[in-house]
Structures are given as C-alpha cells and as structure tokens.
C-alpha cells in the first residue's frame, strides 16, 4: 500500500538544491581533524566521532558534505559564499536527517552519496 503525502504550496516560496558526492574522493579526510572541523558543526562532529566503522563514517561525512553543498545551491549562491558550518543536519528520534532550515533527504549507494534540500518560506 502506497502512502501519499501532499503539501499545499500555493503561497510557499520553495528553493531546491541537490548534490552528488563520489565518496572515495573524501576517504582521505576521515581522520583529518582540520578538514572535519571545517565541514561538520560541533554537534555533527560529535555524532561522527561516535561512529565505530570507517564505512559508516565515510557515509556520514559524505552525506553531510552533500547536504551542505545542496543547501548552498538551494539559496542560489553555491558553496563559495556559504560557510559549511551555516547548515547543520542532525537526526530525529528515528534516525531521519533533520535541519532547522528546511527539509533534508540523504541517500547512499555504493560509492555515491546524494542529498536534496528544500527550503520554504
């Protein structure tokens, strides 16, 4: 059975951003604290450091990296005009990624992580 969810967007200003990351590209940064502190907020870094397996750390890092790139695209500036720490993605009680700035979706498959960010007013 399919569940449908609809949102009335008649008067909403929606901004969409998406990003795809080739995960092996970030593999060399898993233990680079300087890089991690530029990309992950303190809360995200705490979650990252609690992960035990390298594969899960890589998925987490690449997912958050993709989210931040997607966020920059959604506001129309690209990452050059946005600090990676401006956008934080945490988890709700079920493990779903959430942000106080909009809706977030992250997925991983083999060597890729993808993120979609939707901002709304």
Coordinates of N, CA and C in Angstrom, one line a residue:
X1 N 0.8 -1.2 0.0 CA 0.0 0.0 0.0 C 0.9 1.2 0.0
X2 N 0.6 2.1 -0.9 CA 1.4 3.4 -1.0 C 0.8 4.4 -0.1
X3 N 1.6 5.1 0.6 CA 1.1 6.2 1.4 C 1.5 7.5 0.6
X4 N 0.5 8.4 0.6 CA 0.7 9.6 -0.1 C 0.7 10.8 0.9
X5 N 1.6 11.7 0.6 CA 1.7 12.9 1.5 C 1.7 14.1 0.5
X6 N 0.8 14.9 0.7 CA 0.8 16.1 -0.1 C 0.9 17.4 0.8
X7 N 1.5 18.4 0.1 CA 1.7 19.7 0.8 C 1.1 20.7 -0.1
X8 N 0.3 21.6 0.5 CA -0.2 22.7 -0.3 C 0.8 23.7 -0.4
X9 N 1.2 24.1 -1.6 CA 2.3 25.0 -1.9 C 1.9 26.3 -2.6
X10 N 0.6 26.6 -2.5 CA 0.1 27.7 -3.2 C 0.8 29.0 -3.0
X11 N 1.1 29.3 -1.7 CA 1.8 30.5 -1.4 C 3.2 30.3 -0.7
X12 N 3.8 29.2 -1.0 CA 5.1 29.0 -0.4 C 6.2 29.3 -1.5
X13 N 7.3 29.8 -1.0 CA 8.4 30.0 -1.8 C 9.4 28.8 -1.6
X14 N 9.5 27.9 -2.5 CA 10.3 26.7 -2.4 C 11.6 26.9 -3.1
X15 N 12.7 26.5 -2.5 CA 14.0 26.6 -3.1 C 14.6 25.2 -2.9
X16 N 15.1 24.6 -4.1 CA 15.6 23.2 -4.1 C 17.0 23.2 -4.4
X17 N 17.8 22.4 -3.7 CA 19.2 22.2 -4.0 C 19.5 20.7 -3.9
X18 N 20.4 20.2 -4.8 CA 20.8 18.8 -4.7 C 22.3 18.7 -5.0
X19 N 22.9 17.6 -4.4 CA 24.3 17.4 -4.7 C 24.6 15.9 -4.6
X20 N 25.5 15.5 -5.5 CA 26.0 14.1 -5.5 C 27.5 14.1 -5.2
X21 N 27.9 13.2 -4.3 CA 29.3 13.2 -3.9 C 29.9 11.8 -4.2
X22 N 31.0 11.7 -4.8 CA 31.7 10.5 -5.1 C 32.5 10.2 -3.8
X23 N 32.1 9.2 -3.0 CA 32.6 9.0 -1.7 C 34.1 8.7 -1.6
X24 N 34.7 8.0 -2.5 CA 36.1 7.7 -2.4 C 37.0 9.0 -2.4
X25 N 36.4 10.1 -3.0 CA 37.1 11.4 -3.0 C 37.3 12.0 -1.6
X26 N 36.5 11.6 -0.6 CA 36.6 12.2 0.7 C 37.2 11.2 1.7
X27 N 37.5 10.0 1.2 CA 38.1 8.9 2.1 C 39.4 9.4 2.8
X28 N 40.2 10.2 2.1 CA 41.5 10.6 2.7 C 41.3 11.6 3.9
X29 N 40.1 12.1 4.1 CA 39.8 13.1 5.1 C 39.2 12.6 6.4
X30 N 39.0 11.2 6.4 CA 38.3 10.7 7.6 C 38.9 11.0 8.9
X31 N 40.3 11.1 9.0 CA 41.0 11.4 10.2 C 41.6 12.8 10.2
X32 N 41.3 13.6 9.3 CA 41.8 14.9 9.2 C 40.9 15.9 10.0
X33 N 41.3 16.1 11.2 CA 40.5 17.0 12.1 C 40.3 18.4 11.6
X34 N 41.3 18.9 11.0 CA 41.2 20.3 10.4 C 40.0 20.3 9.4
X35 N 40.0 19.4 8.5 CA 39.0 19.3 7.5 C 37.6 19.0 8.1
X36 N 37.6 18.1 9.0 CA 36.3 17.7 9.7 C 35.7 18.9 10.4
X37 N 36.5 19.8 11.0 CA 36.0 20.9 11.7 C 35.6 22.0 10.8
X38 N 36.0 22.0 9.6 CA 35.6 23.0 8.6 C 34.2 22.6 8.0
X39 N 34.0 21.3 8.0 CA 32.8 20.7 7.3 C 31.6 20.5 8.3
X40 N 32.0 19.9 9.5 CA 30.9 19.5 10.4 C 30.8 20.5 11.6
X41 N 29.6 20.8 12.0 CA 29.3 21.6 13.2 C 29.8 20.7 14.4
X42 N 29.9 21.4 15.5 CA 30.3 20.6 16.7 C 29.3 19.4 17.0
X43 N 28.0 19.7 16.8 CA 27.1 18.6 17.1 C 27.2 17.4 16.1
X44 N 27.5 17.8 14.8 CA 27.7 16.8 13.8 C 29.0 16.0 14.0
X45 N 30.0 16.8 14.4 CA 31.3 16.1 14.7 C 31.2 15.1 15.9
X46 N 30.4 15.5 16.9 CA 30.2 14.6 18.0 C 29.5 13.2 17.5
X47 N 28.5 13.3 16.6 CA 27.9 12.1 16.1 C 28.9 11.4 15.3
X48 N 29.7 12.1 14.4 CA 30.7 11.4 13.6 C 31.7 10.7 14.4
X49 N 32.2 11.3 15.4 CA 33.2 10.6 16.3 C 32.7 9.4 17.1
X50 N 31.4 9.4 17.2 CA 30.8 8.2 17.9 C 30.6 7.0 17.0
X51 N 30.8 7.2 15.7 CA 30.6 6.1 14.8 C 31.8 5.2 14.9
X52 N 31.6 3.9 14.8 CA 32.7 2.9 15.1 C 33.4 2.4 13.8
X53 N 32.6 2.4 12.7 CA 33.1 1.7 11.5 C 33.5 2.8 10.4
X54 N 34.6 2.6 9.7 CA 35.1 3.5 8.7 C 34.0 3.8 7.6
X55 N 33.4 2.7 7.2 CA 32.4 2.8 6.1 C 31.3 3.8 6.6
X56 N 30.8 3.6 7.8 CA 29.7 4.5 8.3 C 30.2 5.9 8.5
X57 N 31.4 6.1 8.9 CA 32.0 7.4 9.0 C 32.0 8.1 7.6
X58 N 32.4 7.3 6.6 CA 32.5 7.9 5.3 C 31.1 8.3 4.8
X59 N 30.1 7.4 5.0 CA 28.8 7.7 4.6 C 28.3 9.0 5.3
X60 N 28.5 9.1 6.6 CA 28.1 10.2 7.3 C 28.7 11.5 6.8
X61 N 30.0 11.5 6.7 CA 30.8 12.7 6.2 C 30.3 13.1 4.8
X62 N 30.2 12.1 3.9 CA 29.8 12.5 2.5 C 28.3 12.9 2.5
X63 N 27.5 12.3 3.3 CA 26.1 12.8 3.3 C 25.9 14.2 3.8
X64 N 26.7 14.5 4.9 CA 26.6 15.9 5.4 C 27.3 16.9 4.4
X65 N 28.4 16.5 3.8 CA 29.0 17.3 2.8 C 28.0 17.6 1.6
X66 N 27.3 16.6 1.1 CA 26.4 16.7 0.1 C 25.2 17.6 0.5
X67 N 24.8 17.5 1.8 CA 23.7 18.4 2.3 C 24.1 19.8 2.3
X68 N 25.3 20.1 2.7 CA 25.8 21.5 2.8 C 25.9 22.1 1.4
X69 N 26.4 21.3 0.4 CA 26.5 21.7 -1.0 C 25.1 22.0 -1.5
X70 N 24.2 21.1 -1.2 CA 22.8 21.2 -1.7 C 22.1 22.4 -1.1
X71 N 22.4 22.7 0.2 CA 21.9 23.9 0.8 C 22.4 25.2 0.1
X72 N 23.7 25.2 -0.2 CA 24.2 26.4 -0.9 C 23.6 26.6 -2.2
X73 N 23.3 25.5 -2.9 CA 22.6 25.6 -4.2 C 21.2 26.0 -4.0
X74 N 20.5 25.6 -3.0 CA 19.1 26.0 -2.8 C 19.0 27.5 -2.5
X75 N 20.0 28.1 -1.9 CA 19.9 29.5 -1.7 C 20.4 30.3 -2.8
X76 N 21.0 29.6 -3.8 CA 21.4 30.3 -5.0 C 22.8 30.8 -5.1
X77 N 23.6 30.5 -4.1 CA 24.9 31.1 -4.0 C 26.1 30.2 -4.4
X78 N 25.9 28.9 -4.2 CA 27.0 28.0 -4.3 C 27.8 28.0 -3.0
X79 N 28.6 27.0 -2.8 CA 29.3 26.9 -1.5 C 30.4 28.0 -1.3
X80 N 30.8 28.7 -2.3 CA 31.8 29.8 -2.2 C 31.4 30.9 -1.3
X81 N 30.0 31.2 -1.2 CA 29.5 32.3 -0.4 C 28.9 31.8 0.9
X82 N 29.0 30.5 1.2 CA 28.4 30.0 2.4 C 29.4 29.2 3.2
X83 N 29.4 29.3 4.5 CA 30.2 28.5 5.3 C 29.6 27.2 5.5
X84 N 30.4 26.1 5.5 CA 29.8 24.8 5.7 C 29.1 24.7 7.1
X85 N 29.6 25.5 8.0 CA 29.0 25.4 9.4 C 27.7 26.1 9.5
X86 N 27.3 26.8 8.4 CA 26.0 27.6 8.5 C 24.8 26.6 8.4
X87 N 25.0 25.4 8.0 CA 23.9 24.5 7.8 C 24.2 23.2 8.6
X88 N 23.3 22.9 9.5 CA 23.5 21.7 10.4 C 22.4 20.7 10.1
X89 N 22.9 19.4 10.0 CA 21.9 18.3 9.8 C 22.1 17.3 11.0
X90 N 21.1 17.2 11.8 CA 21.1 16.2 12.9 C 20.2 15.1 12.6
X91 N 19.8 14.3 13.6 CA 18.9 13.2 13.4 C 17.7 13.3 14.4
X92 N 16.5 12.9 13.9 CA 15.4 12.8 14.8 C 15.4 11.5 15.6
X93 N 14.4 11.2 16.4 CA 14.5 10.1 17.3 C 14.5 8.8 16.5
X94 N 14.1 8.8 15.2 CA 14.1 7.6 14.4 C 15.3 7.5 13.5
X95 N 16.2 8.5 13.6 CA 17.4 8.5 12.8 C 17.3 9.2 11.5
X96 N 16.1 9.8 11.2 CA 15.9 10.6 10.0 C 16.7 11.9 10.0
X97 N 17.4 12.3 9.0 CA 18.1 13.6 9.0 C 17.1 14.8 9.0
X98 N 17.4 15.7 9.9 CA 16.6 16.9 10.0 C 17.5 18.2 10.1
X99 N 16.9 19.3 9.7 CA 17.5 20.6 9.8 C 16.5 21.6 10.2
X100 N 17.0 22.6 10.9 CA 16.0 23.7 11.3 C 15.8 24.7 10.1
X101 N 16.5 24.5 9.0 CA 16.4 25.4 7.9 C 15.6 24.9 6.7
X102 N 15.1 23.7 6.8 CA 14.3 23.1 5.7 C 14.2 21.6 5.8
X103 N 13.8 21.0 4.7 CA 13.6 19.6 4.6 C 14.9 19.0 4.0
X104 N 15.3 17.8 4.4 CA 16.6 17.2 4.0 C 16.3 15.7 3.7
X105 N 16.9 15.3 2.6 CA 17.0 13.8 2.4 C 18.4 13.4 1.9
X106 N 18.9 12.3 2.5 CA 20.2 11.8 2.2 C 20.1 10.4 1.8
X107 N 20.9 10.0 0.8 CA 20.9 8.6 0.5 C 22.3 8.2 0.0
X108 N 22.6 6.9 0.2 CA 23.9 6.4 -0.2 C 23.7 5.1 -1.0
X109 N 24.6 4.9 -2.0 CA 24.6 3.7 -2.8 C 26.0 3.5 -3.4
X110 N 26.6 2.4 -3.0 CA 27.9 2.0 -3.4 C 28.9 3.2 -3.1
X111 N 29.4 3.8 -4.2 CA 30.4 4.9 -4.0 C 29.8 6.3 -4.0
X112 N 28.5 6.5 -3.9 CA 27.9 7.8 -4.0 C 27.0 8.1 -2.8
X113 N 27.0 9.4 -2.5 CA 26.0 9.9 -1.5 C 25.3 11.1 -2.2
X114 N 24.0 11.2 -2.0 CA 23.2 12.2 -2.6 C 22.4 12.9 -1.6
X115 N 22.2 14.2 -1.7 CA 21.4 14.9 -0.8 C 20.5 15.9 -1.5
X116 N 19.3 16.0 -1.0 CA 18.3 17.0 -1.5 C 17.9 17.9 -0.3
X117 N 17.9 19.2 -0.6 CA 17.5 20.2 0.5 C 16.4 21.0 -0.1
X118 N 15.3 21.2 0.6 CA 14.2 22.0 0.2 C 14.0 23.1 1.3
X119 N 14.1 24.3 0.9 CA 13.9 25.4 1.8 C 12.5 26.0 1.5
X120 N 11.8 26.5 2.5 CA 10.5 27.0 2.2 C 10.2 28.2 3.1
X121 N 9.4 29.1 2.6 CA 9.0 30.3 3.4 C 7.5 30.4 3.4

